[in-house]
């Protein structure tokens, strides 16, 4: 009785966007930035947040100009059928590869922290089955679940970081601006990829229950999320020092596990962050399955949504199983971000924005000629 005909509210858009971005990137973010800018890594995150906000402003301009249209429909109008199909396949491949990398990272962390003897394939099947089931239920179910999951994600994170503030040594952040502008810029460049998933906004237009307020909601979500990222990075570096942060693959998880809670309330406080970690894995892979299958269906113009979800599941599992170790996962993931990631996160929205402006200008001139 709550059905909105496959529509979601702006609050649900915010919850989905938060869950689809805020997760894996955060746990590795302090290490990624400290590698390039040492104790000034958190300044690089600020640069990344500014860039992400600007990109979201651009994407929401595209959304508002094409309200109610699918990604395939409005790119077909702007570029023609061939390029529209190519862009859909490009984005679908982006989401599939992103899901595969994050699935493997999730399996690596689960093995190292909780299930050391469990084969990867068991973890893959469990996560993919759950994410595929959620994706098959449509955007409304995803939106409603996201409103619940975001509370479960944020509460343990805020609690643990609140406790950790007692043991922070802010001298580890000094001297400020000791890194060169190029080093801080490089830290910001790599931090920007922690916002991977923003591209889903390009596909959200047909599902919006309200047409107004999209830009404000999306920009606010990215800004709040970016604030969290800056705080988490600064707190982690202040806690361990830049050198020790670089020495750990997942310094945020390490910090969670070394916090001493008063009165021994929880024996393994790492379980709190694992709650955040599991939900983040589900949210990202669920989004990847939902949107990649949606794009494939739009291109093929046949079949049901669930058929394309089932097609994507084994592809993600196979790709996730290819790397030999965690170092190879990170190496391939960095290469993927520098090529595929930057193309779909920045290149594609900018291209659509420019062509849309040109088309709008031509339409305005043509209208004036007709009126005259």
Short mmCIF file of C-alpha atoms in Angstrom, two decimals:
data_model
loop_
_atom_site.label_atom_id
_atom_site.label_comp_id
_atom_site.label_asym_id
_atom_site.label_seq_id
_atom_site.Cartn_x
_atom_site.Cartn_y
_atom_site.Cartn_z
CA UNK A 1 0.00 0.00 0.00
CA UNK A 2 3.08 2.22 0.16
CA UNK A 3 3.95 1.72 -3.53
CA UNK A 4 4.91 4.82 -5.48
CA UNK A 5 5.05 3.12 -8.89
CA UNK A 6 8.79 2.48 -8.79
CA UNK A 7 9.63 5.92 -7.39
CA UNK A 8 11.79 6.97 -4.43
CA UNK A 9 11.88 10.08 -2.28
CA UNK A 10 14.79 12.50 -2.08
CA UNK A 11 15.55 11.22 1.41
CA UNK A 12 15.87 7.73 -0.01
CA UNK A 13 18.10 9.05 -2.78
CA UNK A 14 20.35 10.54 -0.09
CA UNK A 15 20.44 7.27 1.87
CA UNK A 16 21.24 5.23 -1.24
CA UNK A 17 23.94 7.66 -2.35
CA UNK A 18 25.55 7.62 1.09
CA UNK A 19 25.60 3.82 1.29
CA UNK A 20 26.82 3.39 -2.29
CA UNK A 21 29.84 5.65 -1.77
CA UNK A 22 30.67 5.67 1.92
CA UNK A 23 32.35 2.37 2.76
CA UNK A 24 35.37 0.68 1.27
CA UNK A 25 37.00 3.89 0.14
CA UNK A 26 36.90 5.28 3.68
CA UNK A 27 38.73 2.37 5.29
CA UNK A 28 41.69 2.73 2.91
CA UNK A 29 41.49 6.52 2.55
CA UNK A 30 43.96 7.52 5.34
CA UNK A 31 46.61 5.15 3.97
CA UNK A 32 46.06 6.30 0.40
CA UNK A 33 46.47 9.98 1.28
CA UNK A 34 49.28 9.52 3.83
CA UNK A 35 51.34 7.71 1.19
CA UNK A 36 51.49 10.89 -0.86
CA UNK A 37 51.19 13.75 1.63
CA UNK A 38 52.11 12.22 5.02
CA UNK A 39 50.40 14.12 7.88
CA UNK A 40 48.86 16.53 5.36
CA UNK A 41 46.83 13.73 3.80
CA UNK A 42 43.61 15.07 5.32
CA UNK A 43 44.10 18.33 3.38
CA UNK A 44 44.13 16.27 0.20
CA UNK A 45 40.76 14.84 1.24
CA UNK A 46 39.35 18.38 1.49
CA UNK A 47 40.47 18.98 -2.10
CA UNK A 48 38.76 15.75 -3.15
CA UNK A 49 35.53 16.78 -1.40
CA UNK A 50 35.49 20.11 -3.24
CA UNK A 51 36.03 18.32 -6.56
CA UNK A 52 33.28 15.82 -5.74
CA UNK A 53 30.80 18.60 -4.88
CA UNK A 54 31.56 20.40 -8.15
CA UNK A 55 31.04 17.17 -10.07
CA UNK A 56 27.71 16.54 -8.34
CA UNK A 57 26.57 20.06 -9.25
CA UNK A 58 27.34 19.25 -12.87
CA UNK A 59 25.55 15.86 -12.70
CA UNK A 60 22.44 17.33 -11.09
CA UNK A 61 22.30 19.91 -13.90
CA UNK A 62 22.13 16.97 -16.31
CA UNK A 63 19.44 15.26 -14.21
CA UNK A 64 17.24 18.36 -14.03
CA UNK A 65 17.48 18.86 -17.78
CA UNK A 66 16.35 15.26 -18.40
CA UNK A 67 13.84 14.63 -15.62
CA UNK A 68 11.87 11.42 -16.13
CA UNK A 69 14.17 10.09 -18.87
CA UNK A 70 16.42 7.06 -18.61
CA UNK A 71 20.15 7.42 -19.17
CA UNK A 72 19.80 5.58 -22.47
CA UNK A 73 16.95 7.83 -23.63
CA UNK A 74 18.64 11.16 -23.04
CA UNK A 75 22.07 10.08 -24.29
CA UNK A 76 20.36 8.70 -27.41
CA UNK A 77 18.75 12.10 -27.95
CA UNK A 78 22.11 13.86 -27.48
CA UNK A 79 24.51 11.45 -29.19
CA UNK A 80 22.49 8.95 -31.23
CA UNK A 81 21.71 5.28 -30.69
CA UNK A 82 25.21 3.87 -31.20
CA UNK A 83 26.99 6.14 -28.72
CA UNK A 84 24.11 5.86 -26.23
CA UNK A 85 24.47 2.07 -26.29
CA UNK A 86 28.25 2.40 -25.94
CA UNK A 87 27.91 4.70 -22.91
CA UNK A 88 25.44 2.29 -21.30
CA UNK A 89 27.81 -0.63 -21.80
CA UNK A 90 30.71 1.47 -20.52
CA UNK A 91 28.86 2.36 -17.32
CA UNK A 92 27.65 -1.21 -16.90
CA UNK A 93 31.22 -2.50 -17.18
CA UNK A 94 32.30 0.16 -14.68
CA UNK A 95 29.74 -1.01 -12.11
CA UNK A 96 30.55 -4.70 -12.67
CA UNK A 97 34.29 -4.15 -12.22
CA UNK A 98 33.71 -1.94 -9.17
CA UNK A 99 31.55 -4.65 -7.60
CA UNK A 100 34.18 -7.31 -8.38
CA UNK A 101 37.01 -5.34 -6.77
CA UNK A 102 34.98 -4.51 -3.68
CA UNK A 103 33.74 -8.09 -3.38
CA UNK A 104 37.33 -9.34 -3.38
CA UNK A 105 38.40 -6.68 -0.86
CA UNK A 106 35.48 -7.66 1.35
CA UNK A 107 36.50 -11.33 1.13
CA UNK A 108 40.13 -10.47 1.97
CA UNK A 109 39.14 -8.48 5.05
CA UNK A 110 36.59 -11.08 6.17
CA UNK A 111 39.24 -13.78 5.93
CA UNK A 112 41.86 -11.79 7.81
CA UNK A 113 39.53 -10.68 10.62
CA UNK A 114 36.73 -13.21 11.01
CA UNK A 115 36.92 -16.33 8.80
CA UNK A 116 40.57 -17.23 8.09
CA UNK A 117 39.84 -20.72 6.69
CA UNK A 118 36.75 -19.87 4.66
CA UNK A 119 37.30 -20.05 0.86
CA UNK A 120 36.67 -16.92 -1.16
CA UNK A 121 33.94 -18.59 -3.19
CA UNK A 122 31.77 -19.14 -0.10
CA UNK A 123 31.95 -15.44 0.77
CA UNK A 124 31.33 -14.50 -2.87
CA UNK A 125 28.19 -16.64 -3.09
CA UNK A 126 26.77 -15.34 0.20
CA UNK A 127 27.26 -11.67 -0.62
CA UNK A 128 26.21 -11.92 -4.28
CA UNK A 129 23.07 -13.92 -3.46
CA UNK A 130 21.96 -11.33 -0.91
CA UNK A 131 22.82 -8.36 -3.15
CA UNK A 132 21.14 -9.94 -6.19
CA UNK A 133 17.97 -10.62 -4.23
CA UNK A 134 17.85 -6.99 -3.07
CA UNK A 135 18.52 -5.68 -6.58
CA UNK A 136 15.73 -7.83 -8.04
CA UNK A 137 13.16 -6.16 -5.75
CA UNK A 138 13.51 -2.82 -7.50
CA UNK A 139 14.37 0.74 -6.56
CA UNK A 140 11.59 1.19 -3.99
CA UNK A 141 12.74 -1.74 -1.88
CA UNK A 142 16.32 -0.52 -2.14
CA UNK A 143 15.33 2.98 -1.04
CA UNK A 144 13.34 1.83 1.97
CA UNK A 145 16.06 -0.57 3.09
CA UNK A 146 18.69 2.16 2.70
CA UNK A 147 16.80 4.39 5.16
CA UNK A 148 17.17 1.64 7.77
CA UNK A 149 20.71 0.57 6.94
CA UNK A 150 22.15 4.07 7.07
CA UNK A 151 21.30 4.26 10.79
CA UNK A 152 23.01 0.92 11.42
CA UNK A 153 26.05 2.12 9.49
CA UNK A 154 26.43 5.51 11.15
CA UNK A 155 25.76 4.69 14.81
CA UNK A 156 28.71 2.30 15.36
CA UNK A 157 30.98 4.54 13.31
CA UNK A 158 30.14 7.67 15.33
CA UNK A 159 30.35 5.72 18.60
CA UNK A 160 33.76 4.20 17.92
CA UNK A 161 35.27 7.43 16.60
CA UNK A 162 33.86 9.29 19.58
CA UNK A 163 35.65 6.88 21.91
CA UNK A 164 38.85 7.08 19.85
CA UNK A 165 39.02 10.86 20.30
CA UNK A 166 40.33 10.26 23.85
CA UNK A 167 43.56 8.78 22.50
CA UNK A 168 44.35 11.18 19.68
CA UNK A 169 47.75 12.85 19.54
CA UNK A 170 47.25 15.94 17.39
CA UNK A 171 51.00 16.51 17.30
CA UNK A 172 51.05 13.76 14.66
CA UNK A 173 49.36 16.24 12.32
CA UNK A 174 52.20 18.75 12.71
CA UNK A 175 53.84 20.52 11.03
CA UNK A 176 50.96 21.41 8.75
CA UNK A 177 51.57 22.07 5.05
CA UNK A 178 54.93 20.33 5.23
CA UNK A 179 54.08 18.43 2.03
CA UNK A 180 54.49 20.21 -1.28
CA UNK A 181 51.41 21.41 -3.21
CA UNK A 182 51.99 18.65 -5.78
CA UNK A 183 52.05 15.99 -3.04
CA UNK A 184 48.85 17.30 -1.47
CA UNK A 185 47.28 17.51 -4.92
CA UNK A 186 48.24 13.91 -5.60
CA UNK A 187 46.70 12.87 -2.28
CA UNK A 188 43.52 14.70 -3.30
CA UNK A 189 43.54 12.96 -6.67
CA UNK A 190 43.63 9.50 -5.11
CA UNK A 191 41.15 10.51 -2.40
CA UNK A 192 38.69 11.56 -5.12
CA UNK A 193 38.25 7.91 -6.14
CA UNK A 194 36.74 7.24 -2.72
CA UNK A 195 33.64 8.92 -4.15
CA UNK A 196 33.28 6.19 -6.75
CA UNK A 197 29.58 5.50 -7.22
CA UNK A 198 28.47 9.07 -7.85
CA UNK A 199 27.78 8.02 -11.42
CA UNK A 200 24.59 6.31 -10.23
CA UNK A 201 23.09 9.81 -10.05
CA UNK A 202 23.13 9.89 -13.85
CA UNK A 203 20.64 7.00 -13.81
CA UNK A 204 18.32 8.13 -11.04
CA UNK A 205 16.09 10.55 -12.99
CA UNK A 206 13.24 8.14 -13.94
CA UNK A 207 12.86 7.00 -10.32
CA UNK A 208 12.40 10.37 -8.63
CA UNK A 209 9.07 10.91 -6.87
CA UNK A 210 9.84 14.64 -6.56
CA UNK A 211 11.44 16.67 -9.31
CA UNK A 212 12.54 19.61 -7.16
CA UNK A 213 15.35 19.68 -4.63
CA UNK A 214 17.52 17.04 -6.32
CA UNK A 215 20.60 19.25 -6.49
CA UNK A 216 20.32 20.42 -2.89
CA UNK A 217 19.85 16.85 -1.60
CA UNK A 218 22.73 15.37 -3.60
CA UNK A 219 25.17 18.20 -2.86
CA UNK A 220 24.29 18.11 0.83
CA UNK A 221 24.87 14.36 0.98
CA UNK A 222 28.28 14.58 -0.69
CA UNK A 223 29.30 17.49 1.55
CA UNK A 224 28.30 15.66 4.75
CA UNK A 225 29.97 12.49 3.54
CA UNK A 226 33.08 14.46 2.67
CA UNK A 227 33.11 15.96 6.16
CA UNK A 228 33.09 12.46 7.62
CA UNK A 229 35.96 11.45 5.33
CA UNK A 230 38.09 14.44 6.37
CA UNK A 231 37.48 13.73 10.08
CA UNK A 232 38.17 10.00 9.73
CA UNK A 233 41.41 10.64 7.84
CA UNK A 234 42.64 13.29 10.29
CA UNK A 235 41.73 11.19 13.36
CA UNK A 236 43.42 8.08 11.96
CA UNK A 237 46.64 9.93 11.11
CA UNK A 238 46.60 11.68 14.49
CA UNK A 239 46.13 8.36 16.25
CA UNK A 240 48.92 6.38 14.56
CA UNK A 241 51.14 8.91 12.82
CA UNK A 242 51.57 9.04 9.03
CA UNK A 243 54.26 6.35 8.86
CA UNK A 244 52.24 3.82 10.84
CA UNK A 245 49.13 4.57 8.79
CA UNK A 246 51.01 3.76 5.59
CA UNK A 247 52.18 0.47 7.14
CA UNK A 248 48.60 -0.86 7.48
CA UNK A 249 46.36 -1.92 4.58
CA UNK A 250 43.24 -0.89 6.50
CA UNK A 251 44.30 1.61 9.18
CA UNK A 252 40.71 2.56 10.05
CA UNK A 253 39.89 -1.06 10.92
CA UNK A 254 43.17 -1.29 12.85
CA UNK A 255 42.21 1.77 14.88
CA UNK A 256 38.79 0.31 15.65
CA UNK A 257 40.38 -2.88 16.94
CA UNK A 258 42.88 -1.10 19.21
CA UNK A 259 40.42 1.19 20.98
CA UNK A 260 39.99 0.36 24.66
CA UNK A 261 36.35 0.82 25.60
CA UNK A 262 35.60 1.80 29.20
CA UNK A 263 34.40 -1.04 31.42
CA UNK A 264 35.05 -3.65 28.69
CA UNK A 265 31.59 -3.06 27.23
CA UNK A 266 32.51 -4.97 24.08
CA UNK A 267 35.26 -7.59 23.90
CA UNK A 268 35.83 -7.24 20.16
CA UNK A 269 34.95 -3.71 19.16
CA UNK A 270 36.12 -4.62 15.68
CA UNK A 271 32.73 -6.29 15.36
CA UNK A 272 31.17 -2.82 15.33
CA UNK A 273 33.13 -1.72 12.31
CA UNK A 274 32.51 -5.08 10.63
CA UNK A 275 28.80 -4.26 10.82
CA UNK A 276 29.55 -1.09 8.88
CA UNK A 277 31.81 -3.06 6.52
CA UNK A 278 29.26 -5.80 5.72
CA UNK A 279 26.46 -3.32 5.05
CA UNK A 280 28.75 -1.23 2.86
CA UNK A 281 29.70 -4.31 0.82
CA UNK A 282 26.06 -5.22 0.37
CA UNK A 283 25.05 -1.67 -0.61
CA UNK A 284 27.79 -1.20 -3.21
CA UNK A 285 27.39 -4.62 -4.85
CA UNK A 286 23.59 -4.33 -4.73
CA UNK A 287 23.77 -0.95 -6.51
CA UNK A 288 26.22 -2.32 -9.09
CA UNK A 289 23.93 -5.25 -9.90
CA UNK A 290 20.82 -3.08 -10.05
CA UNK A 291 22.22 -0.37 -12.32
CA UNK A 292 24.41 -2.55 -14.56
CA UNK A 293 21.48 -4.88 -15.29
CA UNK A 294 19.21 -1.88 -15.88
CA UNK A 295 21.66 -0.47 -18.43
CA UNK A 296 22.04 -3.80 -20.19
CA UNK A 297 18.26 -4.20 -20.41
CA UNK A 298 17.90 -0.71 -21.90
CA UNK A 299 20.44 -1.54 -24.59
CA UNK A 300 19.02 -4.99 -25.40
CA UNK A 301 15.36 -3.83 -25.27
CA UNK A 302 14.25 -7.33 -24.31
CA UNK A 303 14.05 -9.66 -21.33
CA UNK A 304 13.40 -8.96 -17.65
CA UNK A 305 15.53 -7.10 -15.14
CA UNK A 306 16.19 -10.27 -13.13
CA UNK A 307 17.67 -12.02 -16.18
CA UNK A 308 20.41 -9.41 -16.48
CA UNK A 309 21.07 -9.51 -12.73
CA UNK A 310 21.64 -13.26 -13.00
CA UNK A 311 23.94 -12.63 -15.97
CA UNK A 312 26.06 -10.15 -14.00
CA UNK A 313 26.42 -12.28 -10.85
CA UNK A 314 28.81 -14.96 -12.23
CA UNK A 315 30.80 -12.33 -14.15
CA UNK A 316 31.44 -10.40 -10.92
CA UNK A 317 32.41 -13.60 -9.07
CA UNK A 318 34.84 -14.69 -11.80
CA UNK A 319 36.56 -11.30 -11.98
CA UNK A 320 36.79 -11.09 -8.17
CA UNK A 321 38.57 -14.45 -8.08
CA UNK A 322 41.25 -13.58 -10.66
CA UNK A 323 43.80 -11.61 -8.52
CA UNK A 324 46.36 -13.80 -6.74
CA UNK A 325 46.69 -11.68 -3.60
CA UNK A 326 45.70 -8.41 -1.96
CA UNK A 327 48.69 -6.54 -3.44
CA UNK A 328 47.56 -7.48 -6.92
CA UNK A 329 44.01 -6.38 -6.08
CA UNK A 330 45.27 -2.92 -5.06
CA UNK A 331 47.57 -2.70 -8.09
CA UNK A 332 44.77 -3.51 -10.53
CA UNK A 333 42.31 -1.31 -8.67
CA UNK A 334 44.65 1.69 -8.91
CA UNK A 335 45.14 1.08 -12.64
CA UNK A 336 41.38 0.71 -13.06
CA UNK A 337 40.73 4.03 -11.28
CA UNK A 338 43.32 5.90 -13.34
CA UNK A 339 41.76 4.74 -16.61
CA UNK A 340 38.22 3.41 -16.39
CA UNK A 341 37.34 5.24 -13.17
CA UNK A 342 38.33 8.73 -14.23
CA UNK A 343 36.66 8.21 -17.64
CA UNK A 344 33.25 7.34 -16.18
CA UNK A 345 33.36 9.49 -13.05
CA UNK A 346 34.53 12.70 -14.73
CA UNK A 347 34.89 12.31 -18.50
CA UNK A 348 31.40 11.01 -19.24
CA UNK A 349 29.43 13.55 -17.15
CA UNK A 350 31.53 16.43 -18.49
CA UNK A 351 31.00 15.27 -22.07
CA UNK A 352 27.23 14.97 -21.58
CA UNK A 353 27.14 18.39 -19.89
CA UNK A 354 29.01 20.09 -22.74
CA UNK A 355 26.93 18.49 -25.50
CA UNK A 356 23.74 19.31 -23.62
CA UNK A 357 24.75 22.99 -23.36
CA UNK A 358 25.55 23.07 -27.07
CA UNK A 359 22.22 21.46 -27.96
CA UNK A 360 20.34 23.83 -25.68
CA UNK A 361 22.06 26.82 -27.31
CA UNK A 362 21.21 25.55 -30.80
CA UNK A 363 17.58 24.93 -29.82
CA UNK A 364 17.31 28.44 -28.40
CA UNK A 365 18.74 29.98 -31.59
CA UNK A 366 16.43 27.87 -33.76
CA UNK A 367 13.41 28.93 -31.68
CA UNK A 368 14.37 32.60 -32.02
CA UNK A 369 14.71 32.18 -35.81
CA UNK A 370 11.25 30.62 -36.03
CA UNK A 371 9.69 33.40 -33.92
CA UNK A 372 11.37 36.09 -36.01
#
